[in-house]
Coordinates of C-alpha atoms and ligand atoms in Angstrom, one line a residue:
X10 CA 107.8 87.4 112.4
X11 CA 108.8 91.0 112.5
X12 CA 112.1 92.0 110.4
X13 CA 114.6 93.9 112.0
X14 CA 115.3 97.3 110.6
X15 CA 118.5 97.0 108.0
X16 CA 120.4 99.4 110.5
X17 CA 120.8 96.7 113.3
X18 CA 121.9 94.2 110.7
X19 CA 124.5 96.9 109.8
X20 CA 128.1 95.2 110.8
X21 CA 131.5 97.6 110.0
X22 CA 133.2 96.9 106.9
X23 CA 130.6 94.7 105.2
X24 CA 129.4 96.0 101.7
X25 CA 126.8 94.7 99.0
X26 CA 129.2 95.3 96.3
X27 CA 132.7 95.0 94.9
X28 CA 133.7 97.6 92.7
X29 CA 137.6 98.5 91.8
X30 CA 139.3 101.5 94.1
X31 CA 138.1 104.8 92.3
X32 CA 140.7 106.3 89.8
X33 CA 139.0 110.0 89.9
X34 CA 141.0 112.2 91.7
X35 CA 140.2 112.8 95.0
X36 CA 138.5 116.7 96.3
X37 CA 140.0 118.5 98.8
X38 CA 137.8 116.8 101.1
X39 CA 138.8 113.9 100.7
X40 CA 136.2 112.0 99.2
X41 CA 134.3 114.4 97.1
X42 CA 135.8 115.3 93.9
X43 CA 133.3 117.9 93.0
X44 CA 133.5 121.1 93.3
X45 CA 130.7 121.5 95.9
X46 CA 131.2 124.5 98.5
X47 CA 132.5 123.4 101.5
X48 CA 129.7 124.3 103.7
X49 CA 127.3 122.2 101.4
X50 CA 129.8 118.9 102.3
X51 CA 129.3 116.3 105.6
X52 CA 132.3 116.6 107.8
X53 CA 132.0 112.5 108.1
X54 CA 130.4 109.9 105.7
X55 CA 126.5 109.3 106.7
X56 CA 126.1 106.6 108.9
X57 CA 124.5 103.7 106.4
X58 CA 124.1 100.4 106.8
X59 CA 126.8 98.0 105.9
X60 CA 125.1 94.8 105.1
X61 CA 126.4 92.2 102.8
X62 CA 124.1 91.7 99.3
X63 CA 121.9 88.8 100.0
X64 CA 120.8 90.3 103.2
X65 CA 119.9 93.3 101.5
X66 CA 117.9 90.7 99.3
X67 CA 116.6 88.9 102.0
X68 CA 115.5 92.2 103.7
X69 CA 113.7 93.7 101.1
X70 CA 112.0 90.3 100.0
X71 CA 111.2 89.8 103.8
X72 CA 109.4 93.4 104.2
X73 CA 108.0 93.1 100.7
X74 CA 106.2 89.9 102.1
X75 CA 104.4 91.1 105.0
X76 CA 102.1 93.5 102.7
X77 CA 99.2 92.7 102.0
X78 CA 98.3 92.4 98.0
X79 CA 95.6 92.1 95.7
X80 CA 98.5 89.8 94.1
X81 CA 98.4 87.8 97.1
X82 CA 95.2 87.5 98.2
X83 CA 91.3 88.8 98.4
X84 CA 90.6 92.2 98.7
X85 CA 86.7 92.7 99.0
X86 CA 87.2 96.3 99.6
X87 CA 83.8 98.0 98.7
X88 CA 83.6 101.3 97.1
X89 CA 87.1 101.0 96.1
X90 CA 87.1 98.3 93.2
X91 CA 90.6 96.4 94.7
X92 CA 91.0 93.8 91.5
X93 CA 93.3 92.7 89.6
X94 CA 95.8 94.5 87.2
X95 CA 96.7 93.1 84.4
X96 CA 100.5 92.8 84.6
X97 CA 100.7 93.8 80.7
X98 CA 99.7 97.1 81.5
X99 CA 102.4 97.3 84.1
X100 CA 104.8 96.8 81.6
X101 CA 103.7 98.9 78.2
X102 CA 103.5 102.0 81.1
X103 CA 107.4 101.3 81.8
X104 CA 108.2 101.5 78.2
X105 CA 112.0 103.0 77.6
X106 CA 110.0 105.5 75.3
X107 CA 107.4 106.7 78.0
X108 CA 109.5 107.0 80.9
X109 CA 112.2 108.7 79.5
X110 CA 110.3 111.6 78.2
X111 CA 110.7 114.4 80.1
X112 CA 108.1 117.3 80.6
X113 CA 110.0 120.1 78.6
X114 CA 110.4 118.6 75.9
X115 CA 109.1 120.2 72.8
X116 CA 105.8 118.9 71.2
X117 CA 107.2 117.9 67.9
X118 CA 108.6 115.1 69.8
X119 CA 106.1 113.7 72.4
X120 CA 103.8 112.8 69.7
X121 CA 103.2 109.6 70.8
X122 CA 102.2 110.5 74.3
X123 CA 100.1 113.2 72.6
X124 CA 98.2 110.5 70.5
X125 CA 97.6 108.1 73.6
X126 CA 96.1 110.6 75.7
X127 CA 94.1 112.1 73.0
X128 CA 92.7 108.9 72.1
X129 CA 92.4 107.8 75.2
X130 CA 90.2 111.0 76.1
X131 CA 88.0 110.0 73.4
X132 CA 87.9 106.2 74.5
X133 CA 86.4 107.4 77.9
X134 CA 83.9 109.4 76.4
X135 CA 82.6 106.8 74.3
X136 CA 82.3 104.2 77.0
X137 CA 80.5 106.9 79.5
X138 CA 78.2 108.9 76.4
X139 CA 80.1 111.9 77.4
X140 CA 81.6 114.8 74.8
X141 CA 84.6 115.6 76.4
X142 CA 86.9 114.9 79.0
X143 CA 89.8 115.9 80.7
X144 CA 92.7 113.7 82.0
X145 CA 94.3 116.5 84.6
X146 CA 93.2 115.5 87.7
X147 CA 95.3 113.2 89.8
X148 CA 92.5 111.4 91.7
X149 CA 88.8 110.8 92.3
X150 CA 88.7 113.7 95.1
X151 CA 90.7 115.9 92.6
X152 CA 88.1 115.3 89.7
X153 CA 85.4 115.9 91.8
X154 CA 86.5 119.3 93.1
X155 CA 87.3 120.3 89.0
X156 CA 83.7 119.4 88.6
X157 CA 82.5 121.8 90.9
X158 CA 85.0 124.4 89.7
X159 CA 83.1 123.8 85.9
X160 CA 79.5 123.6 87.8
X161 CA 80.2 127.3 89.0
X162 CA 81.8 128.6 86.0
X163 CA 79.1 127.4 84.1
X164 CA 76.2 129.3 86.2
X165 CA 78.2 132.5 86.0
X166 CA 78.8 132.5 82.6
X167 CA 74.9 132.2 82.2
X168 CA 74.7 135.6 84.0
X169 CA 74.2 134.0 87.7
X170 CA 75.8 132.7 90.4
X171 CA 74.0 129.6 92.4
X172 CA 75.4 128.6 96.0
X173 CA 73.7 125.1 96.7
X174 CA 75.0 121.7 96.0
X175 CA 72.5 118.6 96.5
X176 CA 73.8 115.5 98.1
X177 CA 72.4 111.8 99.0
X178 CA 73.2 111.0 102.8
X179 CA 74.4 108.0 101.0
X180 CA 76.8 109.8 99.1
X181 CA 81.1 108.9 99.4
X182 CA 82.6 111.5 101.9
X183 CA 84.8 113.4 99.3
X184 CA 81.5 114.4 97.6
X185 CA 80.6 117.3 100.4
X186 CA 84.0 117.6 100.9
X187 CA 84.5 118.8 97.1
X188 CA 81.5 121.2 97.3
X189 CA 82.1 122.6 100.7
X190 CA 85.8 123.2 99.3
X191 CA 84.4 125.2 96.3
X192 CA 82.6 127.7 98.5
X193 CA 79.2 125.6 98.1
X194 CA 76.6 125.1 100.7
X195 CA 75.5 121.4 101.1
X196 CA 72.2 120.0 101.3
X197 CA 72.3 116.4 102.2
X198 CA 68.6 114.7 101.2
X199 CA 67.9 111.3 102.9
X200 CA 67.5 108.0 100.8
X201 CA 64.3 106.5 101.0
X202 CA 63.2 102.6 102.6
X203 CA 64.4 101.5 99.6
X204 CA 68.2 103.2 99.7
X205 CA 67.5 105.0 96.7
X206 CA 66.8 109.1 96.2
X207 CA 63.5 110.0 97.5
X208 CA 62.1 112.1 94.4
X209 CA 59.3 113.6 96.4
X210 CA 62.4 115.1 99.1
X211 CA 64.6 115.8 95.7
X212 CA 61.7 117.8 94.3
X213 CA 61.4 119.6 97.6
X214 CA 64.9 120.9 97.9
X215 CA 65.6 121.9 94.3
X216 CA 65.0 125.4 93.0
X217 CA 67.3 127.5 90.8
X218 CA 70.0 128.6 93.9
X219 CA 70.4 124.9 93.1
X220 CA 74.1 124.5 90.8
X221 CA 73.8 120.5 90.6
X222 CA 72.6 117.3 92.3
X223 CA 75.7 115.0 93.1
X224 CA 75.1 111.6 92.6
X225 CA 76.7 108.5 92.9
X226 CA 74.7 105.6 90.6
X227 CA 75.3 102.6 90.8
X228 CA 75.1 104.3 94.6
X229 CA 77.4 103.4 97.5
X230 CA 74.8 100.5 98.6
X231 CA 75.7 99.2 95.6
X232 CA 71.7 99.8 93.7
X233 CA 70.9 101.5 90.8
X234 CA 69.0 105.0 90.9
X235 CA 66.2 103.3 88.6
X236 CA 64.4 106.5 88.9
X237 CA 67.3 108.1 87.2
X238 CA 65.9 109.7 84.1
X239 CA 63.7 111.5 86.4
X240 CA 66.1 112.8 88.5
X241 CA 67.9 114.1 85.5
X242 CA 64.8 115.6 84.4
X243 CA 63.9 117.4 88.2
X244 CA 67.5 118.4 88.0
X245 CA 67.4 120.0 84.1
X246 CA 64.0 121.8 85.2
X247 CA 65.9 124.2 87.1
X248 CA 69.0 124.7 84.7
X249 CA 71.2 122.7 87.4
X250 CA 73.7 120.3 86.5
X251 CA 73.5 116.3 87.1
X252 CA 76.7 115.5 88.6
X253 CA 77.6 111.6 88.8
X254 CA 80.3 110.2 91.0
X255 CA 82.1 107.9 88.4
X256 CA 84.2 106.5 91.1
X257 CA 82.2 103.1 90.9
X258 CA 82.1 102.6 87.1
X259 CA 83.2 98.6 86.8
X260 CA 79.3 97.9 87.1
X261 CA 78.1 100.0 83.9
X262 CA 81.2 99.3 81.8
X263 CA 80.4 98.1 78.4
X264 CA 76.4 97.6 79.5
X265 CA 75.4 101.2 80.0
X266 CA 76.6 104.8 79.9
X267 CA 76.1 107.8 81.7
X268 CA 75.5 110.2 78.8
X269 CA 72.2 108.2 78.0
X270 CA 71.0 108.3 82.0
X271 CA 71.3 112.5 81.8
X272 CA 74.6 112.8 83.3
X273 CA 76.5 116.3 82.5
X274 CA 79.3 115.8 84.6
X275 CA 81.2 112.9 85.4
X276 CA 84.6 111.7 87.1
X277 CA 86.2 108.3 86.8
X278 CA 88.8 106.7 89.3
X279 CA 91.6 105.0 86.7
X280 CA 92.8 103.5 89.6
X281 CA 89.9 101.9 90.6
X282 CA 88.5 100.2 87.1
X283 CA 90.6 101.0 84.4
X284 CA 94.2 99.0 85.4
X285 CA 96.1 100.9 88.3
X286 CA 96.5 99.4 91.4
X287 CA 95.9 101.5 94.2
X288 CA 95.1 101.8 98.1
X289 CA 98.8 103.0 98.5
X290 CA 98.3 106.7 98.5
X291 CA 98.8 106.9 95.0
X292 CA 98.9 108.1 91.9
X293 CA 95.9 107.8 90.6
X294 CA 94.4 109.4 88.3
X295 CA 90.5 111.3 88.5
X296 CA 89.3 112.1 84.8
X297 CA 86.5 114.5 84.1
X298 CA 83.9 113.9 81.0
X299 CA 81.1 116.5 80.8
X300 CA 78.3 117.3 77.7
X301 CA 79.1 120.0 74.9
X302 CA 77.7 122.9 77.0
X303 CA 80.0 122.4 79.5
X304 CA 83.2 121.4 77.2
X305 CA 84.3 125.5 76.8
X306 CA 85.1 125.1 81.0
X307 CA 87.3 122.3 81.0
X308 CA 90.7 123.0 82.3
X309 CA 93.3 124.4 79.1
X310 CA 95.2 123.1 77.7
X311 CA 94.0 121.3 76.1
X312 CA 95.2 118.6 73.3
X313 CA 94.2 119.6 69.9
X314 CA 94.4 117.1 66.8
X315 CA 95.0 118.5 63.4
X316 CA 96.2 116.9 60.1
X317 CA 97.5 113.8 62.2
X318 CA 99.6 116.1 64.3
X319 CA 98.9 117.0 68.2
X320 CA 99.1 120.0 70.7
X321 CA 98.8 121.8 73.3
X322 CA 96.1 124.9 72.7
X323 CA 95.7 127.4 75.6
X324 CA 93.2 129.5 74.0
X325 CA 90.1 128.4 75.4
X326 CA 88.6 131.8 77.3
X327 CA 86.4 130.5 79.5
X328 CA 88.2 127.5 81.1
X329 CA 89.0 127.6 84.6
X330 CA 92.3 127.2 84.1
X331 CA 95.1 124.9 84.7
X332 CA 94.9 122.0 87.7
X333 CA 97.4 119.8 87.1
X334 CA 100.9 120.8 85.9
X335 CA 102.5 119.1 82.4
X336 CA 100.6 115.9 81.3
X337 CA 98.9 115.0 84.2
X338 CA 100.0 111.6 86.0
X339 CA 101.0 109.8 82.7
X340 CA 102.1 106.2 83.8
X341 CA 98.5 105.5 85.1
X342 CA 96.8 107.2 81.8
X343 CA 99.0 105.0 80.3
X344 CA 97.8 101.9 81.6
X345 CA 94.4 102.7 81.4
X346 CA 94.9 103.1 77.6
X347 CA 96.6 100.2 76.9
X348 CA 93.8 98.0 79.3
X349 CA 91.0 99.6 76.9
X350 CA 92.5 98.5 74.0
X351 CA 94.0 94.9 74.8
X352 CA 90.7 94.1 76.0
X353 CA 88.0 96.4 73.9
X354 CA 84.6 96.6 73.6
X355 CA 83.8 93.0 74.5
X356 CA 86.1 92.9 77.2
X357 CA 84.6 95.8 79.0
X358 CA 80.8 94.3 78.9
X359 CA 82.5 91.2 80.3
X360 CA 84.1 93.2 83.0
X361 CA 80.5 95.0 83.9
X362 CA 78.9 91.2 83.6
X363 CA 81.3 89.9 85.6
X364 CA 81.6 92.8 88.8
X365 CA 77.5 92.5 88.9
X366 CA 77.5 88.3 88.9
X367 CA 80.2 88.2 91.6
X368 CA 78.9 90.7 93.4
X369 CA 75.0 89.4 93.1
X370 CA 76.7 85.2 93.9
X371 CA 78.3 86.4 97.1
X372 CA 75.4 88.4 98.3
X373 CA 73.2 85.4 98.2
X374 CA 75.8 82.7 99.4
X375 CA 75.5 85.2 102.8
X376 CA 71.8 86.2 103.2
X377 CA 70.9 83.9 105.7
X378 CA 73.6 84.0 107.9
X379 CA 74.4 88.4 107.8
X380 CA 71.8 90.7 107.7
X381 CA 71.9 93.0 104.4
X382 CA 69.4 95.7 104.8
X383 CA 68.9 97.1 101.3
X384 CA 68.1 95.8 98.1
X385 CA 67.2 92.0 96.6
X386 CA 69.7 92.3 94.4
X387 CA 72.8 94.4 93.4
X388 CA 75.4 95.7 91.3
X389 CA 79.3 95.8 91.9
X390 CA 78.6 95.5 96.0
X391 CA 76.0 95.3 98.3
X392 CA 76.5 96.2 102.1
X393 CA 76.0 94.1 105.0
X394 CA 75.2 94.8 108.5
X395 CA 76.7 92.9 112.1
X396 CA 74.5 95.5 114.0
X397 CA 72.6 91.7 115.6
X398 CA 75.7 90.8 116.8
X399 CA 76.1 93.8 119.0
X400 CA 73.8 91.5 121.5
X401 CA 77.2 89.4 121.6
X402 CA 79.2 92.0 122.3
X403 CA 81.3 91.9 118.6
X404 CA 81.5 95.3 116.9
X405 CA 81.9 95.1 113.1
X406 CA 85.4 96.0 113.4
X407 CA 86.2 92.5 115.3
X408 CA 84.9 90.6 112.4
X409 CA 87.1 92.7 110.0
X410 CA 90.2 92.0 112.1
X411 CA 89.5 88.2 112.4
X412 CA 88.9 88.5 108.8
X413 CA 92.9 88.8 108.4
X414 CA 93.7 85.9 110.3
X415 CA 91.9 83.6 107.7
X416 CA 94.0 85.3 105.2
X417 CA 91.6 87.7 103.9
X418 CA 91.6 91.7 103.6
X419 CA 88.4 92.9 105.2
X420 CA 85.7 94.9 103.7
X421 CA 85.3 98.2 103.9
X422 CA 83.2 99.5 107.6
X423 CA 81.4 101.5 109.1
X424 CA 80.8 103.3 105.3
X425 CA 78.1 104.0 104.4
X426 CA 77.0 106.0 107.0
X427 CA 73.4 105.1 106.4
X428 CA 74.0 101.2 107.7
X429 CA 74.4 100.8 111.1
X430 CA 77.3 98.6 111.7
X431 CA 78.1 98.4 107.8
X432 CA 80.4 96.2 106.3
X433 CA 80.6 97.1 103.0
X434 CA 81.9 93.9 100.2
X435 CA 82.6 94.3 96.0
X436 CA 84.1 91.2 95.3
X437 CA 84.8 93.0 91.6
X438 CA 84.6 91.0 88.2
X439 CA 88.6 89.3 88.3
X440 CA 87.6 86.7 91.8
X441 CA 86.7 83.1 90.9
X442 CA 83.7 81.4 92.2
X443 CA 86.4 79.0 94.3
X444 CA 87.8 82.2 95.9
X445 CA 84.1 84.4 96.5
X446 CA 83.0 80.6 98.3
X447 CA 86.0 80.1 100.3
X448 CA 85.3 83.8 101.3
X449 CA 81.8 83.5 102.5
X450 CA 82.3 80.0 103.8
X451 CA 85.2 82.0 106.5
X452 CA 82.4 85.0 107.0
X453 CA 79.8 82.5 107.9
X454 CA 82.4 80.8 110.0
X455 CA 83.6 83.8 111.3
X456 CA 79.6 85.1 112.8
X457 CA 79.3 81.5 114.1
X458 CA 82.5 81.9 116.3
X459 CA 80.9 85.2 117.2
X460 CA 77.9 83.5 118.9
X461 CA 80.3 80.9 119.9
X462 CA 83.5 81.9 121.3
X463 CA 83.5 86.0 120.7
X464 CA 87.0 86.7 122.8
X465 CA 88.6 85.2 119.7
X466 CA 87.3 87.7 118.0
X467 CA 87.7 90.3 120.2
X468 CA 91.5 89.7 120.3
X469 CA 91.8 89.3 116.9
X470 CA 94.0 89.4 114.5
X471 CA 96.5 86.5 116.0
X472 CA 98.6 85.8 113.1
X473 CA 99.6 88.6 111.6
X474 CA 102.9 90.2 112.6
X475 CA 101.2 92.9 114.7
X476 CA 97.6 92.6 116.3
X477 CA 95.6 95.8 117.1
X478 CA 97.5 99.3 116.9
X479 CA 96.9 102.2 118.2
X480 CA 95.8 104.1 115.3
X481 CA 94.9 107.6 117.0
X482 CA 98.7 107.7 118.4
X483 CA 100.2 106.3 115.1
X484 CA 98.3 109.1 113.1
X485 CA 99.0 111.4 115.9
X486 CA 102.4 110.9 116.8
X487 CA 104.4 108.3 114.3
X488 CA 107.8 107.8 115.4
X489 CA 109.3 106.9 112.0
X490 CA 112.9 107.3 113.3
X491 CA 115.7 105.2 114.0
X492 CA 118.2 106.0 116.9
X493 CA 121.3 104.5 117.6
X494 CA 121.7 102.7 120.7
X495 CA 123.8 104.1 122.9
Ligands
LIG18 C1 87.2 106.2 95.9 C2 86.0 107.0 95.7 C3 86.1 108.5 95.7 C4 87.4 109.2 95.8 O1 88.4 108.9 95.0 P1 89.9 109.2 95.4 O2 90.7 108.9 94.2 O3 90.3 108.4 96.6 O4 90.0 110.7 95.7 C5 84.9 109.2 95.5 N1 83.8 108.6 95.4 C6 83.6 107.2 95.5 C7 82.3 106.6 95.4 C8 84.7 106.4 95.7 O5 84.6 105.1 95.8

C-alpha cells in the first residue's frame, strides 16, 4: 500500500509536458537568460524528477488518498468540532476578487474585504451578546493569549496591576499556557463530583490579585456550568474579568449567548464551528469579542465604518497594540462570513440543536457497554472512560488504534486530564444517525474483542498503510530527506 517517493519513479528524459524549444535567448550560462549574478546561479540543473504526466497524476491522487478526511470518513474528535465544511464556502473564499488582493493595496480599493470583515465582526458579536470583537488572531491559542494581554491592560488602566489567573483542572491545555505566557500566575481549582466548578472552592480562591476566571462552558466534559450566572457574579464582586474559552461554541450557536451568561471576554475557533477545516496545522483563525469596557483594549487597528465607506483607524490610545500583521488570515474570515449568511439565524439554532442531539444519541447508544463518568446528559460531547478494561490489559490508546482499522478516526484520549483513561467523542451536528450507529455498533464491538481476543487490539491498527510509529523518534528526529542511492 505505501507509494513510492516520485524521485524513484524518476527515469532520464521523461517529462510531464511538451512545450515548443524556447525562443528567448539564451544567458551566458547557458540556460538562464536573466541577468542573475553568477554566484546566485547552480553550476548544474537541480536533480528533479522526470516522470511522465499521468504518473505525476497517479502519484499525487495515490498520496492524496491515504489521508484521512472528514470528507472521507468519521472524525469524532472531541474538543475539536471535526465536521463538515460546506464546499460553497470553499469556493466564495477562492474568489478571483479575494485572492488577488494584495496587502498594500490602498483602502479605497479593498472595500469589499473591508465590508465583509466589518460585518462579519458584528455578526459574531450578535450571535455571542458581545460588543466588540476583533478578527487578528490566527488561532484559538492566539485569541486566548490577546485576551490575557486585554485582561491586564484593563487592571492597569484602573490604577492596579493583578497577577492571578483562575483555572478549572478541567480546563483545555492552552488555557494555562496563555496566562503563564502573559506573566500570570495560575491557580488551577478542582471540579466538583459533578464535573462542574465547585463554587464554594471558586469563592475561596478569588480576591482582588484575582485578573479573571478562565472558563470553558459548555466545559471540556462536554456539561454546562449551570451555576454560571453565579460564577459571573463571584467573579464581578472582585472587579475580575469572566473569561470564556469559545473554542467549543457549536453547542450554544443560535440557542444561547455568552453576553447573557456574564461573559466579558470571549475567543472563537473559525476553524472549529464556523466552516474551516482544520487539524492540519492551519490557518485558523481565533477571534476575540469582549463587553464595552473592555472594547478601548482591543488590538488597533481597527476597521471604522463611516458614510458607507471603511478603514483602517490607529488612533485608539489604550489598545495593546498590533498582533497580527495586514488583515489577519482572510481566506478563513472569509468563509466563516459567507457560512453565517448562507445559512442565518435558523441555520445556526439548527447547527446548536443538532451538535447537542447527536452528541446526547451517541452517548446513550454506548452507556451500557463504556463507562462515562460524568453527567446524564450532555452537550456537543461527552467523555468516556476504558479505565475497566485495564483489568484486560487494553489501554485506551489500543481501542483508538483499532478504531482505524474499522475505518474510523478515533476520539480524542487521554484529555481531559480529569478522566482516567478518557476517550473523549463530539460527533458534531453534520453525522447522520446511520453513521453515529454504525460508529457505536464498531465501539461496542471493538470493547467486546477487548474481553475477547485483546492481542488484536494490542497490535492494532492492521490495515492501514503503517501500524504503530514511533512517535517520540519521529518528533525527535524526522528524517524528511531523500538520498540518492549510490
Ligand atoms: C482547540 C481548542 C483550543 C485551542 O485552539 P487552537 O486554535 O488549536 O489554538 C482552546 N480551547 C479549547 C477548548 C479547544 O478545543
Amino acid at each position: 500500500m505505501l507509494e513510492k517517493l516520485i524521485f524513484e519513479k524518476s527515469s532520464p528524459g521523461r517529462t510531464a509536458y511538451s512545450l515548443p524549444e524556447c525562443d528567448v535567448p539564451v544567458g551566458a550560462n547557458n540556460y538562464s537568460p536573466l541577468p542573475i549574478p553568477k554566484r546566485f546561479l547552480r553550476d548544474e540543473i537541480a536533480e528533479l524528477p522526470e516522470v511522465a504526466e499521468i504518473d505525476v497524476v497517479r502519484h499525487f491522487t495515490r498520496l492524496s488518498q491515504l489521508n484521512y478526511s472528514v470528507d472521507t470518513n468519521f472524525y469524532p474528535l472531541g474538543s475539536c468540532t471535526m465536521k463538515y465544511n460546506p464546499k460553497v464556502n470553499e469556493d466564495v473564499s477562492r474568489y478571483e476578487g479575494f485572492v488577488n488582493l494584495h496587502p498594500y493595496q490602498s483602502q479605497e480599493q479593498c472595500q469589499g474585504i473591508l465590508q465583509i470583515l466589518y460585518d462579519l465582526e458584528e455578526f459574531l458579536a450578535e450571535i455571542c451578546g458581545m460588543d466588540a470583537f476583533t478578527l487578528q488572531p490566527a488561532a484559538g491559542a492566539h485569541g486566548e493569549f490577546v485576551g490575557m494581554l486585554i485582561s491586564h491592560a484593563y487592571h492597569v488602566k484602573n490604577g492596579k496591576r493583578r497577577n492571578k489567573i483562575i483555572i478549572p483542572d478541567s480546563a483545555h491545555g492552552t488555557n494555562p499556557a496563555s496566562a503563564a505566557m502573559c506573566g500570570f500566575d495560575i491557580v488551577e481549582v478542582k471540579s466538583n463530583s459533578q464535573g462542574l466548578i465547585d463554587i464554594e472552592t471558586l469563592k475561596r480562591n478569588m480576591d482582588s490579585d484575582v485578573a479573571a476566571l478562565m472558563l470553558t462552558n459548555p466545559n471540556t466534559l462536554g456539561l454546562f456550568e449551570k451555576d454560571i450566572l453565579k460564577i459571573a457574579e463571584i467573579v464581578h464582586d472582585v472587579d475580575a474579568l469572566l473569561y470564556l474559552d469559545g473554542a467549543n461554541m457549536n453547542a450554544m450557536l443560535g440557542i444561547t449567548r455568552p453576553g447573557d451568561m456574564g461573559i466579558d471576554i470571549l475567543h472563537l475557533n473559525l476553524h472549529k464551528t464556523f466552516s474551516t477545516p482544520h487539524g492540519g496545522g492551519g490557518p485558523g483563525a481565533g477571534p476575540l469579542g469582549v463587553v464595552k469596557k473592555l472594547v478601548p483594549f482591543l488590538p488597533a487597528p481597527r476597521i471604522t465604518k463611516k458614510n458607507d465607506s471603511y478603514k483602517w483607524q490607529y488612533d485608539f490610545p489604550d489598545s495593546i497594540g498590533r498582533v497580527k500583521p495586514f488583515y489577519g488570515n482572510t481566506g478563513v474570515l472569509i468563509r466563516a462570513y459567507a457560512y453565517i449568511l448562507s445559512i442565518g439565524s435558523e441555520g445556526l439554532r439548527k447547527i446548536g440543536k443538532g451538535a447537542i442531539i447527536n452528541a446526547n444519541y451517541l452517548r446513550k447508544k454506548l452507556s451500557g457497554y463504556i463507562e462515562i463518568p460524568y453527567g446524564e446528559r450532555c452537550m456537543h460531547e461527552f467523555v468516556t472512560s476504558t479505565k475497566k478494561l485495564k483489568a484486560n490489559g487494553i489501554a485506551t490508546l489500543d481501542i483508538a488504534k483499532r478504531l482505524l482499522d474499522y475505518g474510523f478516526h478515533s476520539p480524542t484520549i487521554y484529555f481531559p486530564l480529569i478522566v482516567e483513561d478518557a476517550l473523549m467523542i463530539e460527533p458534531t451536528d453534520t453525522e447522520t444517525r446511520e453513521t453515529l450507529d454504525e460508529f457505536a455498533e464498531t465501539l461496542i464491538k471493538i470493547i467486546e474483542e477487548a474481553r475477547t481476543c485483546p492481542e488484536i487490539l494490542k497490535k492494532a491498527p492492521h490495515n492501514t498503510p503503517v501500524s504503530r510509529l514511533d512517535e517520540v523518534q519521529a518528533a525527535r528526529n524526522p528524517d524528511l530527506r531523500w538520498r540518492k542511492q549510490g
